[in-house]
mmCIF file of C-alpha atoms and ligand atoms in Angstrom:
data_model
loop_
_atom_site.group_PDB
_atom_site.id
_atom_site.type_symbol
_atom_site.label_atom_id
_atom_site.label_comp_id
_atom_site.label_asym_id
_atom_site.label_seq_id
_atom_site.Cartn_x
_atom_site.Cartn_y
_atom_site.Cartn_z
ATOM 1 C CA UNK A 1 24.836 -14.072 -28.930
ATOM 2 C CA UNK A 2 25.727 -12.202 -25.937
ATOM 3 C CA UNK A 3 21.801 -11.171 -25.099
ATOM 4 C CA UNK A 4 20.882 -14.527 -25.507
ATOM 5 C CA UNK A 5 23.070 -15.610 -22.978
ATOM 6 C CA UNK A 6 22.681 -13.029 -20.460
ATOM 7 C CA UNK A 7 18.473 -14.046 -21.233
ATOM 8 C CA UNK A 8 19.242 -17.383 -20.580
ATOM 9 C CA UNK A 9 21.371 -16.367 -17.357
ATOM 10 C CA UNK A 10 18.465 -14.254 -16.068
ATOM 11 C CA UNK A 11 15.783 -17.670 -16.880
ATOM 12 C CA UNK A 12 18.036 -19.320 -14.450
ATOM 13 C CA UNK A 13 18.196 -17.230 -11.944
ATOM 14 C CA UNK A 14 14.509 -16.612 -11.574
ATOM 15 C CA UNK A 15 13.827 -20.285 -11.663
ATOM 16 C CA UNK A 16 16.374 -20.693 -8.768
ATOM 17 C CA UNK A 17 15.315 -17.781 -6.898
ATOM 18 C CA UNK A 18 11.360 -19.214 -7.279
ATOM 19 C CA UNK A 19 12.836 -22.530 -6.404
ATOM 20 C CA UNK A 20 14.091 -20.911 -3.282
ATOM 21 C CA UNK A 21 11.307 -18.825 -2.259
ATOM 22 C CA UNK A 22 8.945 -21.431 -2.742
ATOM 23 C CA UNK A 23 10.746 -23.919 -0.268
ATOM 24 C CA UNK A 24 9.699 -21.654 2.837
ATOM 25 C CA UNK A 25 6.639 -23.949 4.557
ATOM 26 C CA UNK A 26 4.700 -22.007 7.378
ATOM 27 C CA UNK A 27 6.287 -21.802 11.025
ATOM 28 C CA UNK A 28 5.446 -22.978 14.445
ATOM 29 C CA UNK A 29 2.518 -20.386 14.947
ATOM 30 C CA UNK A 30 2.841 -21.432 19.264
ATOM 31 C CA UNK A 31 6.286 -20.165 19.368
ATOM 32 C CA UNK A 32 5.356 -17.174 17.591
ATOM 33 C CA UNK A 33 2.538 -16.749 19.994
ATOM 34 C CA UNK A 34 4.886 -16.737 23.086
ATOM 35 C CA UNK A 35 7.431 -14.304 21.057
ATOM 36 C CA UNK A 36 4.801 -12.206 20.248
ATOM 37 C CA UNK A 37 3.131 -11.502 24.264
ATOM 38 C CA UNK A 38 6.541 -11.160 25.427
ATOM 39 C CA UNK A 39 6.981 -7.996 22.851
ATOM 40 C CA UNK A 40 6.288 -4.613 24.184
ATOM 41 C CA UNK A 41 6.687 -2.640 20.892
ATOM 42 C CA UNK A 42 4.728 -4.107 17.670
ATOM 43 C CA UNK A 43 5.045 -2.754 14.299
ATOM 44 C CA UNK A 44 2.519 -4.211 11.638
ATOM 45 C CA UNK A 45 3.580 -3.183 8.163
ATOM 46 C CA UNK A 46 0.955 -3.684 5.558
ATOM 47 C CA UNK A 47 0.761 -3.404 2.016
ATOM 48 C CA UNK A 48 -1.926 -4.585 -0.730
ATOM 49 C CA UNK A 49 -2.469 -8.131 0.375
ATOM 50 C CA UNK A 50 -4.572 -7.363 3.104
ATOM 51 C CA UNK A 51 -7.096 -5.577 1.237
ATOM 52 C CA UNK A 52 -7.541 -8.399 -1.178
ATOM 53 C CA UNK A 53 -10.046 -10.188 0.538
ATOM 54 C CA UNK A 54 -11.958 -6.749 0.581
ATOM 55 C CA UNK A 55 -12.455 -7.149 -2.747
ATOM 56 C CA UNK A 56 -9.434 -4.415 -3.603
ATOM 57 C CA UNK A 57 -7.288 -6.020 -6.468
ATOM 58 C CA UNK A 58 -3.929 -5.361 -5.493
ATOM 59 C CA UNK A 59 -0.343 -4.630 -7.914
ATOM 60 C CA UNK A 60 0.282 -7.798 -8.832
ATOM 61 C CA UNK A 61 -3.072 -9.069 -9.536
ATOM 62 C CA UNK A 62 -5.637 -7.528 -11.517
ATOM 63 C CA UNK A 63 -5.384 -3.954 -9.835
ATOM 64 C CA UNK A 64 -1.645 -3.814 -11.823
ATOM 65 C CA UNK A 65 -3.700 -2.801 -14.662
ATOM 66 C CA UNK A 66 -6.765 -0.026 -15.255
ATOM 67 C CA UNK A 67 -7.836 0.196 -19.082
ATOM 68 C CA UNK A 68 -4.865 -0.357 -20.610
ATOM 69 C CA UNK A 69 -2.362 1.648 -18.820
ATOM 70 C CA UNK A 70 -0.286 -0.172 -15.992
ATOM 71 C CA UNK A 71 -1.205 1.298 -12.418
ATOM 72 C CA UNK A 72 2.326 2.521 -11.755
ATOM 73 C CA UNK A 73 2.532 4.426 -15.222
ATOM 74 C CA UNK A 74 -0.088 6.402 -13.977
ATOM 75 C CA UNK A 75 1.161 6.806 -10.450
ATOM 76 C CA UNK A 76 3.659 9.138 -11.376
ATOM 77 C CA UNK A 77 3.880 13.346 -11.203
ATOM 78 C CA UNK A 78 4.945 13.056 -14.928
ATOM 79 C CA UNK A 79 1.622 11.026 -15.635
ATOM 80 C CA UNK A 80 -0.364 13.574 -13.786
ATOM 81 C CA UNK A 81 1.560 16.563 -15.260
ATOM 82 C CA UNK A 82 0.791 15.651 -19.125
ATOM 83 C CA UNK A 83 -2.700 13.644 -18.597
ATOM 84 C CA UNK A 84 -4.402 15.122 -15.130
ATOM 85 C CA UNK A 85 -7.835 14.284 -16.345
ATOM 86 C CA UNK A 86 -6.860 10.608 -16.775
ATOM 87 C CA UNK A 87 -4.666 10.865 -13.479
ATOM 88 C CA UNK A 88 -8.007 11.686 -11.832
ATOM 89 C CA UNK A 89 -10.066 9.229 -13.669
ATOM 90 C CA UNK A 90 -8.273 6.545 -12.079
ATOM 91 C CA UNK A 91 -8.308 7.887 -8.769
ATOM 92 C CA UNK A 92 -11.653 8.622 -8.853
ATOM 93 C CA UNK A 93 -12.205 4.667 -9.740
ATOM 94 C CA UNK A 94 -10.110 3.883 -6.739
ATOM 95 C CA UNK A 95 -11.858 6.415 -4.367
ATOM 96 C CA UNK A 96 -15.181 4.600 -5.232
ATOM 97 C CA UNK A 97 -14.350 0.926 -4.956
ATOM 98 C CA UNK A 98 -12.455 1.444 -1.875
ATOM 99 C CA UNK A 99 -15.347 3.799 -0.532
ATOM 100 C CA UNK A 100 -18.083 0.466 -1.379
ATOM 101 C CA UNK A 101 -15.327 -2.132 0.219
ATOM 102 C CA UNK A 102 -15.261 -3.196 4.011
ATOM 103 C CA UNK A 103 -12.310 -4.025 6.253
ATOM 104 C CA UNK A 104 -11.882 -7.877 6.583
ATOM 105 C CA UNK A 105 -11.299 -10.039 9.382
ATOM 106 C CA UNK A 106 -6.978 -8.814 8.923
ATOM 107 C CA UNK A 107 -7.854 -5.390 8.961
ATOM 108 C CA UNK A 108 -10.293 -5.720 12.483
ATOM 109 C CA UNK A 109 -7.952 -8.523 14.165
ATOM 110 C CA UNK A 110 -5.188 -5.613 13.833
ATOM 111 C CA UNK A 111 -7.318 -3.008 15.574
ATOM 112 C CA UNK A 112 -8.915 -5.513 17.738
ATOM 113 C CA UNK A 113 -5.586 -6.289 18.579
ATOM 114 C CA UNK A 114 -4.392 -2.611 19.712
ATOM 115 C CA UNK A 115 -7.380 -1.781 21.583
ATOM 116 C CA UNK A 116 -6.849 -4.638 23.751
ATOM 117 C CA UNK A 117 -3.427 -4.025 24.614
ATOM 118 C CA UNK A 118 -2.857 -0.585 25.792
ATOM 119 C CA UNK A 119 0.092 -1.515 27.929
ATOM 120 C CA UNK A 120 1.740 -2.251 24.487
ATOM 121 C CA UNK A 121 2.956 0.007 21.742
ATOM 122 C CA UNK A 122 1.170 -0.661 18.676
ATOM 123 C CA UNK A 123 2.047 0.949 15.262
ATOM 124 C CA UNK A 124 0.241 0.433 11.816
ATOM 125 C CA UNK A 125 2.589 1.308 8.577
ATOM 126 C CA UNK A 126 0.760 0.902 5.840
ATOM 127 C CA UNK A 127 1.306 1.651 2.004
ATOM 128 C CA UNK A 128 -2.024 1.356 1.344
ATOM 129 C CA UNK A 129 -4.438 4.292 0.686
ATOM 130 C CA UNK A 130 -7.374 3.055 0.562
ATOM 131 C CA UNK A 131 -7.980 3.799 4.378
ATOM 132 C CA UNK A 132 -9.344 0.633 5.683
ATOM 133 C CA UNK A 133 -6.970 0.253 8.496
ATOM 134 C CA UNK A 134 -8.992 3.489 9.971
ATOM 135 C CA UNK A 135 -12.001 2.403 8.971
ATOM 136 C CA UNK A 136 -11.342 -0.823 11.155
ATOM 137 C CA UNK A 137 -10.513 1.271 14.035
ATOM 138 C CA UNK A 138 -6.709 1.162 14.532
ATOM 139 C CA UNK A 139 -5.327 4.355 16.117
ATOM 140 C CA UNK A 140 -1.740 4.795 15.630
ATOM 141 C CA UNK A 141 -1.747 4.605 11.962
ATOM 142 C CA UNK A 142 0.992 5.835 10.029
ATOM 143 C CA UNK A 143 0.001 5.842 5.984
ATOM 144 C CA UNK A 144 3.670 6.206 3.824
ATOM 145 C CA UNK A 145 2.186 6.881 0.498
ATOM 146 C CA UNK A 146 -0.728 8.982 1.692
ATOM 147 C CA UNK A 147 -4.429 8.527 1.485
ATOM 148 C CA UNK A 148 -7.648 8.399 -1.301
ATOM 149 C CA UNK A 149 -9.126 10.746 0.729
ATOM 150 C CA UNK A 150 -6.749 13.427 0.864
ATOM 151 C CA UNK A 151 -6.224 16.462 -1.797
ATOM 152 C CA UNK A 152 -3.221 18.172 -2.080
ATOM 153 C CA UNK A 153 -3.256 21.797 -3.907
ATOM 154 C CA UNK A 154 -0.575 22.005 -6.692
ATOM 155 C CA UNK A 155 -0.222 25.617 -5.990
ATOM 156 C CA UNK A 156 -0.780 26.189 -2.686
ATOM 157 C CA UNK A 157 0.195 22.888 -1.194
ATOM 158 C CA UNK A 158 -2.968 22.473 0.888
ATOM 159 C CA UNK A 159 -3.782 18.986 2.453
ATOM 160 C CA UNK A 160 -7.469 18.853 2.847
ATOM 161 C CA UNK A 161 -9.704 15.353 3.936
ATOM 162 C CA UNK A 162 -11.933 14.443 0.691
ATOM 163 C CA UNK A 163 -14.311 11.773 1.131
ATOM 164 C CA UNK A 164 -17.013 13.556 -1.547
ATOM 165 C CA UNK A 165 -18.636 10.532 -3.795
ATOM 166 C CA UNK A 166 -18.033 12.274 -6.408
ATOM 167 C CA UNK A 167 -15.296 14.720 -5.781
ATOM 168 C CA UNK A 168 -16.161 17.134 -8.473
ATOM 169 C CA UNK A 169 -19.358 16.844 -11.055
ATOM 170 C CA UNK A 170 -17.459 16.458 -14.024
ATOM 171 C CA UNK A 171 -15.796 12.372 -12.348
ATOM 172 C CA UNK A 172 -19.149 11.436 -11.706
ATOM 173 C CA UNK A 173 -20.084 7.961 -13.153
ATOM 174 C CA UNK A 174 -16.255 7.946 -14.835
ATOM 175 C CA UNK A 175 -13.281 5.795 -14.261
ATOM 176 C CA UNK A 176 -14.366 2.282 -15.339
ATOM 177 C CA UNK A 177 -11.663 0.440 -15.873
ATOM 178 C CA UNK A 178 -13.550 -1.994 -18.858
ATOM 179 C CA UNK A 179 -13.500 1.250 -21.051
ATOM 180 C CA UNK A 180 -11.711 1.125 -24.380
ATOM 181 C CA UNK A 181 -10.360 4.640 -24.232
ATOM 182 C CA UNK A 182 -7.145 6.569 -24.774
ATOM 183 C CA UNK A 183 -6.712 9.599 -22.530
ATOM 184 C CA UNK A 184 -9.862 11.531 -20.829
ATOM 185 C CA UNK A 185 -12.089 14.160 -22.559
ATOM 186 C CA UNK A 186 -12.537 15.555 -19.469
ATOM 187 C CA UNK A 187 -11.603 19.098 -19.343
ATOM 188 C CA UNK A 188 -8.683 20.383 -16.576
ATOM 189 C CA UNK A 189 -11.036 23.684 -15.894
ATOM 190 C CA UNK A 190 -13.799 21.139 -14.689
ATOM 191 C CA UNK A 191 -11.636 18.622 -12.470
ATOM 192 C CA UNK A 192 -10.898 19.519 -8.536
ATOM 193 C CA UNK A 193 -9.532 22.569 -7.748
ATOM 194 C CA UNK A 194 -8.389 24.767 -4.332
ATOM 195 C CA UNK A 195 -11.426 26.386 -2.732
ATOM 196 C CA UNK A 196 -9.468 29.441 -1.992
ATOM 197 C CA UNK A 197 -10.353 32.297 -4.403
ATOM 198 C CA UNK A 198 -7.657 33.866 -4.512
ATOM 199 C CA UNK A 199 -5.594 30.182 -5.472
ATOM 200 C CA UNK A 200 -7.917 28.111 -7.242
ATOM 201 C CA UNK A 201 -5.266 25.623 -8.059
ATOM 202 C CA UNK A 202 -5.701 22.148 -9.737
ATOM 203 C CA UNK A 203 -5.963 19.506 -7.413
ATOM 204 C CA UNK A 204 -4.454 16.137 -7.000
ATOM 205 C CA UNK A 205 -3.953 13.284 -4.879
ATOM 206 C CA UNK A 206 -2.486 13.682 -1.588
ATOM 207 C CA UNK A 207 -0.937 10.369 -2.304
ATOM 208 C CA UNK A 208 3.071 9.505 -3.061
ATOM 209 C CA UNK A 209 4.215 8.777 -6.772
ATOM 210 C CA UNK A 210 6.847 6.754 -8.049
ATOM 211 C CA UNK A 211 9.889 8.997 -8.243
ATOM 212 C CA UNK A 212 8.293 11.242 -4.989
ATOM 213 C CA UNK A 213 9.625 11.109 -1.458
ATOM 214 C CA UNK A 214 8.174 10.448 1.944
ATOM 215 C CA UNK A 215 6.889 13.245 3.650
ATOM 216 C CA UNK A 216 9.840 13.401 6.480
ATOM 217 C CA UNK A 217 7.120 12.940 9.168
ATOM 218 C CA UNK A 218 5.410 10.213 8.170
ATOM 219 C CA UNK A 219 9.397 8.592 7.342
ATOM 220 C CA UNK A 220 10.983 9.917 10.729
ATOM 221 C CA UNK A 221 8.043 8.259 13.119
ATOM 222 C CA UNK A 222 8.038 4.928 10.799
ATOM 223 C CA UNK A 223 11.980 5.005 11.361
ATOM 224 C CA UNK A 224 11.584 5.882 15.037
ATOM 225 C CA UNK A 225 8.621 3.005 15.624
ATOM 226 C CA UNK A 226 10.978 0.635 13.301
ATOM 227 C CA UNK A 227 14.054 0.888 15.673
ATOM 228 C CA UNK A 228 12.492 0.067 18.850
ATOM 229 C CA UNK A 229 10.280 -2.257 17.992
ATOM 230 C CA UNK A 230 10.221 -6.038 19.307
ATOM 231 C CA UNK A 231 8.122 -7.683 16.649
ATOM 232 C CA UNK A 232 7.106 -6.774 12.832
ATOM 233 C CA UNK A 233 4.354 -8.260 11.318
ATOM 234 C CA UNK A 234 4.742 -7.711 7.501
ATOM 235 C CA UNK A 235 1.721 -8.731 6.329
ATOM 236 C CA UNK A 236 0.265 -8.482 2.408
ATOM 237 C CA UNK A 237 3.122 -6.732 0.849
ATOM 238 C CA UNK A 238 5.450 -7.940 -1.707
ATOM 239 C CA UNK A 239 8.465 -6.155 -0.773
ATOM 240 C CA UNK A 240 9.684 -4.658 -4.041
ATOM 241 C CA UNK A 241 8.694 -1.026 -3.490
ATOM 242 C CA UNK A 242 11.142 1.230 -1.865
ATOM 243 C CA UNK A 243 11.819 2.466 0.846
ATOM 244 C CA UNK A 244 8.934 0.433 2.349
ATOM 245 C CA UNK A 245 10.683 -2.685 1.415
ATOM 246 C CA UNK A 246 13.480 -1.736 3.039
ATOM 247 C CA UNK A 247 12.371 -1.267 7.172
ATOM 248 C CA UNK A 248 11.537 -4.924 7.514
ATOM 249 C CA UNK A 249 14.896 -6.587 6.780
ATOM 250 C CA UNK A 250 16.485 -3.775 8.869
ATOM 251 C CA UNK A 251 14.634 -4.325 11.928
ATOM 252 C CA UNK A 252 15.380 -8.313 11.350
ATOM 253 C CA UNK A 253 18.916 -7.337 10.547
ATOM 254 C CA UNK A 254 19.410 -5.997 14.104
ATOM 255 C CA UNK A 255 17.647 -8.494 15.850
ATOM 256 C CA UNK A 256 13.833 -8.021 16.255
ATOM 257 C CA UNK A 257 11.572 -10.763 15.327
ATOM 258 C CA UNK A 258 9.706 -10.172 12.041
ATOM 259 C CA UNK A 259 7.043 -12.973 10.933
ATOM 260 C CA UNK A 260 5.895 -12.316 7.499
ATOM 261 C CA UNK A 261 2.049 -13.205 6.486
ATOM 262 C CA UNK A 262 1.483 -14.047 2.800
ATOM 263 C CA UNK A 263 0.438 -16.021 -0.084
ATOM 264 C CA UNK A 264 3.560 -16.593 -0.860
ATOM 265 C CA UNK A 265 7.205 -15.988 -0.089
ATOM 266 C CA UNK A 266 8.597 -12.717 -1.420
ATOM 267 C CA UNK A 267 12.384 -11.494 -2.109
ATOM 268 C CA UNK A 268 12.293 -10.624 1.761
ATOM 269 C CA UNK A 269 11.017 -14.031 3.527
ATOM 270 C CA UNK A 270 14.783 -15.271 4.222
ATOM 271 C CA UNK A 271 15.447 -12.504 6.061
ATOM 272 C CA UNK A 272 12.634 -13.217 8.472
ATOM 273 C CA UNK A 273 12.382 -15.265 11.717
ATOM 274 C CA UNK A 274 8.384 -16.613 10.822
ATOM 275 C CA UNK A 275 6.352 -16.977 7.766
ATOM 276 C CA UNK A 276 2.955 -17.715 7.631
ATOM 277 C CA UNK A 277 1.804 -18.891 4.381
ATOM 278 C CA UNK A 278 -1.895 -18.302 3.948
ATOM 279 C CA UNK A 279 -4.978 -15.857 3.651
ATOM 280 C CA UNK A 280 -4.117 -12.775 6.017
ATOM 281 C CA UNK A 281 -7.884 -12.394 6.869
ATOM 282 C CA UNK A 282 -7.409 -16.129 8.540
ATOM 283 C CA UNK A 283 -3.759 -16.502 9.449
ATOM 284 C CA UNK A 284 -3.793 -13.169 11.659
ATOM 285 C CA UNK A 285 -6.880 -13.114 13.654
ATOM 286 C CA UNK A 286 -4.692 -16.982 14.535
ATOM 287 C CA UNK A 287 -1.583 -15.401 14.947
ATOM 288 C CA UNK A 288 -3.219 -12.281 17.381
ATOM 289 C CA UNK A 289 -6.037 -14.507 19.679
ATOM 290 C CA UNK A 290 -4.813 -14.541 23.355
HETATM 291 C C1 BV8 B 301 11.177 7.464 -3.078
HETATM 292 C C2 BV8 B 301 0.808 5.051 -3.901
HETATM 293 C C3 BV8 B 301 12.998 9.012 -3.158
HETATM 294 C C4 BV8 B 301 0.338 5.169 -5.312
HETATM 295 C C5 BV8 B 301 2.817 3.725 -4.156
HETATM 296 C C6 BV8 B 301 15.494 2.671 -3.658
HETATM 297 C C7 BV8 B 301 15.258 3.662 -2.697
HETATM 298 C C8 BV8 B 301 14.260 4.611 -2.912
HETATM 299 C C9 BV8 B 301 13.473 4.581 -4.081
HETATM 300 C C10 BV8 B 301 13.703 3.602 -5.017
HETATM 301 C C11 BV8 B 301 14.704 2.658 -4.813
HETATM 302 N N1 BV8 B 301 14.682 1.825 -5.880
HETATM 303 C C12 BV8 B 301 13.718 2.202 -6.750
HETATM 304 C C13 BV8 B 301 13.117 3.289 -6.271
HETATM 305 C C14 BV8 B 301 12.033 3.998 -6.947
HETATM 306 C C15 BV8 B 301 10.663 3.507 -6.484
HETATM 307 C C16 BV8 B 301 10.561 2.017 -6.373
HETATM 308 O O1 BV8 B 301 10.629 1.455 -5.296
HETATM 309 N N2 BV8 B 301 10.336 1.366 -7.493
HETATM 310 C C17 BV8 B 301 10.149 -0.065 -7.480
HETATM 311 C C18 BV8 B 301 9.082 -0.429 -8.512
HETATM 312 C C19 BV8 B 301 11.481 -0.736 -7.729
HETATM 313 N N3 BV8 B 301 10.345 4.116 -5.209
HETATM 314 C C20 BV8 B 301 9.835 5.351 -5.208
HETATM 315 O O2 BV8 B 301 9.699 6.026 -6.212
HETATM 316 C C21 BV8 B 301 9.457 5.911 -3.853
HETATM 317 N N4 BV8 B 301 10.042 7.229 -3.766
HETATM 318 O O3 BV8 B 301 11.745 6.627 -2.449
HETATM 319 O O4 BV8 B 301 11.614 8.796 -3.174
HETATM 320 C C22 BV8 B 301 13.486 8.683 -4.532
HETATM 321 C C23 BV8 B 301 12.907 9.327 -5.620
HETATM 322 C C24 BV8 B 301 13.381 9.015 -6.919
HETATM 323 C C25 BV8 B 301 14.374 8.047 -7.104
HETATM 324 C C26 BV8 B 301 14.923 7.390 -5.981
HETATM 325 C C27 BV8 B 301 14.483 7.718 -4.715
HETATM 326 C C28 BV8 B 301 7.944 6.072 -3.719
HETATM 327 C C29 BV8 B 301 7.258 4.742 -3.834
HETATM 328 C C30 BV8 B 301 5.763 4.935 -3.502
HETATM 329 C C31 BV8 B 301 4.951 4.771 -4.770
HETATM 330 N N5 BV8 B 301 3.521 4.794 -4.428
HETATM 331 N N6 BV8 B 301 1.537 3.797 -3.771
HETATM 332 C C32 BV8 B 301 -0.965 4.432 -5.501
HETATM 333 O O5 BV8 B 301 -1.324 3.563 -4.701
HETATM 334 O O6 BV8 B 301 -1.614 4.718 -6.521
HETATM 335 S S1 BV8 B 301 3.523 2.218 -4.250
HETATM 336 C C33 BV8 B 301 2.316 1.049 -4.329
HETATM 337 O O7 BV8 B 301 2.892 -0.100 -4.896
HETATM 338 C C34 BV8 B 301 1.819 0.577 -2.994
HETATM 339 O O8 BV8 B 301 1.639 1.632 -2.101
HETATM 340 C C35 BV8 B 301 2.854 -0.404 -2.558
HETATM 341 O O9 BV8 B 301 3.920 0.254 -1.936
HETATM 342 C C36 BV8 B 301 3.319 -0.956 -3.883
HETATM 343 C C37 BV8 B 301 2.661 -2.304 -4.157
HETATM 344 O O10 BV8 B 301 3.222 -3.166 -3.296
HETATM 345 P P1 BV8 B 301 2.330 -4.075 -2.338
HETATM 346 O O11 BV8 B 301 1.519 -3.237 -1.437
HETATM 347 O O12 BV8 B 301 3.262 -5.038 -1.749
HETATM 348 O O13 BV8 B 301 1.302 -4.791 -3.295
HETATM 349 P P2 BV8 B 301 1.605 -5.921 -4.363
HETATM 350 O O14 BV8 B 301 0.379 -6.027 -5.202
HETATM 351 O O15 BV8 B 301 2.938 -5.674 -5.002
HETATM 352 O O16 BV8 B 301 1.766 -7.269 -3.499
HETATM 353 C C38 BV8 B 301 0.681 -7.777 -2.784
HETATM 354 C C39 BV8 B 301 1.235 -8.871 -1.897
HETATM 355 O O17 BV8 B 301 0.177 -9.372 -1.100
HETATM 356 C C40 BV8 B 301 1.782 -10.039 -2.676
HETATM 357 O O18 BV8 B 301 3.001 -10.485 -2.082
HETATM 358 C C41 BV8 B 301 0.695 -11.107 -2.531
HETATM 359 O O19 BV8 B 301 1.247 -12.424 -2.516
HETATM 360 C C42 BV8 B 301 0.138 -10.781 -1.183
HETATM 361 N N7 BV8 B 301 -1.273 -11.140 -0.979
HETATM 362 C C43 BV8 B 301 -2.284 -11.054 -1.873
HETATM 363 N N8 BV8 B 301 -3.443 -11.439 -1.262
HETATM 364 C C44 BV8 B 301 -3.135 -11.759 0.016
HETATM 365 C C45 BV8 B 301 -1.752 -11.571 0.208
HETATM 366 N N9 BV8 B 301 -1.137 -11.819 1.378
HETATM 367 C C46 BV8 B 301 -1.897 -12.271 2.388
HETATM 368 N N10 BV8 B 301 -3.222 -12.471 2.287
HETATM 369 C C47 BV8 B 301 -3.870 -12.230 1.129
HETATM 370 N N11 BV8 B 301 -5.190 -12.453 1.043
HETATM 371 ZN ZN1 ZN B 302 -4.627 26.269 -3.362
#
């Protein structure tokens, strides 16, 4: 009895919490204008969403899933620690489509927008690792959860760039997702290891996993650019992942303006002075023109 009703409790809640996310219409994009070239410190905090019309599937659409495992399940040290060939499968998958996909009209109207205003202070935070924010051109780029393109040694912690198509012989032509296959035959002696002789350690991802922390750097400059900033642009993220979810509110909750750009309102969009409900690749390069 008791489940049932705590089920039925839950049912409601959603509903109402849909009901109230999805009454948020799109705000008065002028007055954001005039907030916005007042501002003299601009954060842009990015997550999946504006990679989507790259072609990169993001969490909550079809990139939630690879074969049959969930994304996240495999995001995880323990993941890597029992399965590192199927770790590095999936990575591998991700390195490649990323590699093939361009930055869209969001990603350039963010880098347009910081090369054109160098008497501003302009910070990307993304939590994406596919690297299109640098392949766009924007400069001061923080990236939380680290990059595709970086190795890190498991023995002796070196961070290396890695932008080899394949990284090792052995991934080559591996990683489809449409495969009906448990696990990965590949061997651990054949995926990437450390180039020093005298380590030789396994390599993986230079990327965070659930249950990892920040590196301090990267979390003491995003906390640093998050406190004096004027105006946030969340753009493409769904807000559920911590800490990332977590600077937004904070900056609204002491007063800056934060204008959120999405499909659709998240857990976070009360919080928040603008929304703009739409395609990022066309609602930004709006919400940045002069
Ligand atoms: C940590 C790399 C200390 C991997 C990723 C409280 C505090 C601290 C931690 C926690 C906490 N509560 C829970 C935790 C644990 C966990 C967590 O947050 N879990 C969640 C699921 C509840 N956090 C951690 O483990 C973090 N570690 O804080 O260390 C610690 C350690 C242990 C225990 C406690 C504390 C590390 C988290 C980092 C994990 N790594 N990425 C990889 O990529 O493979 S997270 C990954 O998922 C992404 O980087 C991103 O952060 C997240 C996905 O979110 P989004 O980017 O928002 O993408 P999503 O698909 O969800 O949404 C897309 C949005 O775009 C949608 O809203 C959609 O509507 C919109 N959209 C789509 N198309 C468009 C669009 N918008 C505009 N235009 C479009 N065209
Ligand atoms: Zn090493």
């Amino acid at each position: 009895m008791c489940i049932n009703l705590l089920t039925t409790v839950k049912r409601k809640l959603l509903t109402h919490a849909h009901v109230i996310m999805a009454a948020r219409q799109s705000s008065d994009m002028a007055k954001f204008k005039e907030t916005l070239k007042a501002a003299k410190n601009i954060v842009f905090l990015s997550g999946a969403g504006i990679s989507a019309e790259s072609g990169i599937p993001t969490f909550r659409g079809a990139g939630g899933m690879w074969r049959k495992y969930q994304s996240a399940s495999l995001a995880t040290p323990e993941a890597f620690g029992t399965t590192p060939a199927l770790v590095w499968e999936f990575y591998h998958y991700r390195r490649e489509v990323a590699a093939k996909a361009q930055p869209n009209a969001g990603h350039l109207a963010i880098a347009q927008y910081e090369a054109k205003h160098p008497d501003k202070t302009v910070t990307v935070i993304t939590q994406n690792v596919d690297g299109l924010h640098a392949r766009a051109g924007t400069k001061n780029l923080l990236e939380l959860h680290g990059s595709l393109y970086k190795t890190r040694c498991t023995k002796c912690k070196e961070v290396l760039v890695n932008t080899d198509s394949p990284i090792c012989k052995a991934l080559e032509n591996r990683g489809a997702p449409e495969v009906d296959q448990v696990g990965s035959d590949i061997p651990v002696r054949d995926l990437p290891h450390c180039r020093k002789p005298e380590c030789k350690g396994l390599l993986r991802p230079h990327i965070v996993w659930f249950g990892e922390s920040l590196e301090s750097a990267v979390l003491e400059k995003t906390e640093a650019a998050m406190a004096s900033c004027d105006v946030c642009l969340v753009v493409g993220t769904s807000s559920v992942v911590y800490p990332a979810a977590m600077f937004a509110p904070a900056a609204a909750a002491r007063g800056a303006a934060v204008a959120e750009f999405n499909l659709e309102p998240t857990p976070a969009t009360q919080a928040f002075s603008y929304y703009f409900q739409g395609p990022c690749g066309e609602t930004l390069p709006k919400a940045l023109a002069d």
